[in-house]
Amino acid sequence: MSVSPALLIAVIAVTFIASRRRCVTPYPPSLPTWPFFGNFFSIPTRVPWKTYADWSKILHRDLISVWAFGQLTVVINSKKAAKELLERRSAKYSDRPFPPIIKLLGWDFGTGMLPYGDKWRTRRRLMHKHFHFNAALAYRPLQEAKVHDFLRHVHGDKWRFERYLRVAAADISLSISYGHGVGDPDEDRFVRAAEDSMAMLSGAVFPGAMVVNVFPFLRHLPEWLPGMGFQAYARRCKEITSDMINTPWDSVKQGMVDGTARPSMASTLISQMREPSAGEDTEDAAKDACVITYVAGADTTVAAVTGGVLALLLHPQVQRRAQKEIDTVVGRDRLPGYEDRQSLPYVEAVYREVLRWMIVAPLSLPHAAYEDDVYEGFFIPKGAQVIVNLWAMLHNPDEYPEPEVFKPERFLTYDGTLTDDDVKIVFGSGRRVCSGLHVADSTVWLLLVSTLAVFNIVPAKDEHGNEICAEVACTDGLVSHPLPFQCIFETRDNEAEVLLSQLKEAD
Ligand code: HEM
C-alpha cells in the first residue's frame, strides 16, 4: 500500500502543530511537582477547599492545576472563571469525571455522578419535570406541614434538634419521591441504606482515597493480593446501594397494586411507564430520579440548616434582629409562611449568609472537560477533572470583607433592601446546576424562619451550669456538616408557646 507524500506531510504537520500548541499553551500553574507523583504529597485531606484557595493566592491565578500520577485536576477559584467556563462554555464543562470506583460501588446511576450524555439527559429531564420552579410550588404545603412537625418535636425535646432536623429532611424528600413518611430515621430501612451507601461513596471518591482511581487496571487483579481491600468495600457498597434504589421503588409498586400507595413522584412515574409511549430506559431512569431526590436532597438540607443553627447560636444579636422583623411583619398570632418571604429582607439576608458562611458542598460536585479548551492562555485538556471551589468564591475577601465573620448585613444595602447577590452559586452553575435548588431553597428558608419565630437558640450548659462553647469547624466529604455541637431550642415566650401548642401532627 502506498501512502501519498501529501498525506504524510499533512499528518506530520498536524502532529507538529499539535505538539507546538501544547508547548506554547501551558497548563494552569501549579505548585512545584515531584516527578511521577506530582502534587500528590501535598494534596490536603482536611478542608481541601481552604488549601486550594491558598494555592490560588500563592500562584496569583484563579485557575490552578493539581497533579497526581500524571492526572490533571484544574481548580476554579473565582466566580469570574466559573461563569466563563461553567456557564458561557457549558457544553465543554458539563461532563463529570467517572473514576472506576463509582461503577464498582454501584453509584453509576444518579444524575449527579453520570457523565454528560444520553443517560444523564434522560434523568436530568425527569428531575426538571418534577423540580422546576413551578413544579416545586406544589410541594409547599408538604414542606410547611413537615417543618411544623419539626417545631413540634423540638418543642417537646429541646436538646435534640439534629435528630428532628434529620427526620424533617428525610420526611420531605421521601414523601416527595415515594410518599413515604419517616418516623425514627435510625429504624427506617430506606434512610439507613441511603446513609450507609452515601458514607461509603464519600469515603471513596476524594483525591487519593482509592488506589483504583489512579490505576484502574487494579480492579481486574485478584482480591487476595495486598492492597485490593477496595474490592470487598465496593461489593458491600454495591449491595447497599442496590437496596437503596430498589426497595422503596418496589414498595410503591406493591402499594399501587394494594391500593395503599400515596401520591408521589414514584407513583406518577410508574403510572406513566404503563403508557405505550414510554421508552426502554424508562423504569431505570425513573427509579434513579426518585432515589437521587432523597440522596441529594436530605443530607444537604440537614447540613445547611445545622450551619444556620450554629451561626444563630453564636450570634444572639442576629436572632433578636430577625425576630423583631418577623414580629413586625408577621405578627405573633401565626407562623411565618412563604407568602411573607418578600417582606422579610433581614431574614433573607440571614438565610443568604448561612449558605455563604458554612458552605454545604464547598467543592461542589466535580466537573470534567468534555473537550480541549484554552482559558486566559492556559490549556485545559479533554478529560481533566475540574473542581469548582465554591468556598474560595464565597470567602473572597475582596467581595466579602472579613469572610469568616457571620454578617448578614453584607447582603443589605444602606436603605435595608437586599443586594443583587443571591448566593445561588452555592447550588452550582451551568448545565449541571443543582436540580433540586427550588425545593432546597424553600425548605431551608422555612426551617430557619420558623425556628426564629418561636425559639431562642441558646448554649447548652454542663453539669456545673457553665455554658458549653460551640466550635466553628466542619467535616470533610462531598457534603460538609458543622462538627457536632450542643444547644437548646428555648421557647421564646408565652405567645410562641401558644403557637407551638396549636401545631398538629402532619398526616
Ligand atoms: C441546601 C441544599 C442543597 C445544596 C446546597 C445543593 C448543592 C448542589 C451542588 C453544589 C450541586 C453540584 C452542581 C454542579 O455540579 O455544578 C448539586 C447537584 C445536584 N443536586 Fe443539589 N443541593 C441541595 C439540595 C438538593 C435537593 C433538595 C435535591 C433534589 C430534590 C438536589 C438534587 C441535585 C441533583 C440531582 C444534582 C446533580 C445535577 C446534575 O449533575 O445534573 N439537591 N447540588
XYZ file of N, CA and C in Angstrom, residues 326-327 329-336 495-496 498-499 502:
45
model
N -39.634 39.603 62.063
C -40.743 38.635 61.919
C -41.965 39.120 62.724
N -41.722 39.579 63.957
C -42.838 40.024 64.802
C -43.572 41.203 64.157
N -43.612 42.080 60.870
C -44.245 41.788 59.575
C -45.351 40.741 59.709
N -45.068 39.676 60.458
C -45.984 38.528 60.507
C -46.952 38.642 61.687
N -46.488 39.272 62.765
C -47.289 39.323 64.000
C -46.981 38.104 64.855
N -47.716 37.996 65.982
C -47.429 36.906 66.917
C -48.538 35.851 66.951
N -49.515 36.009 66.066
C -50.622 35.044 66.169
C -50.615 33.991 65.061
N -49.548 33.948 64.266
C -49.401 32.861 63.288
C -47.914 32.674 62.997
N -47.603 31.543 62.370
C -46.207 31.291 61.990
C -45.929 31.908 60.620
N -44.670 32.269 60.349
C -44.389 32.815 59.012
C -44.592 31.755 57.934
N -46.396 33.784 73.870
C -47.055 33.810 72.553
C -46.543 32.667 71.673
N -45.224 32.424 71.755
C -44.642 31.310 70.983
C -45.184 29.980 71.512
N -48.068 29.412 72.809
C -49.433 29.219 72.299
C -49.368 28.697 70.863
N -48.528 29.341 70.045
C -48.421 28.903 68.638
C -47.961 27.454 68.539
N -50.514 24.836 69.372
C -51.606 24.678 68.392
C -51.213 23.795 67.206
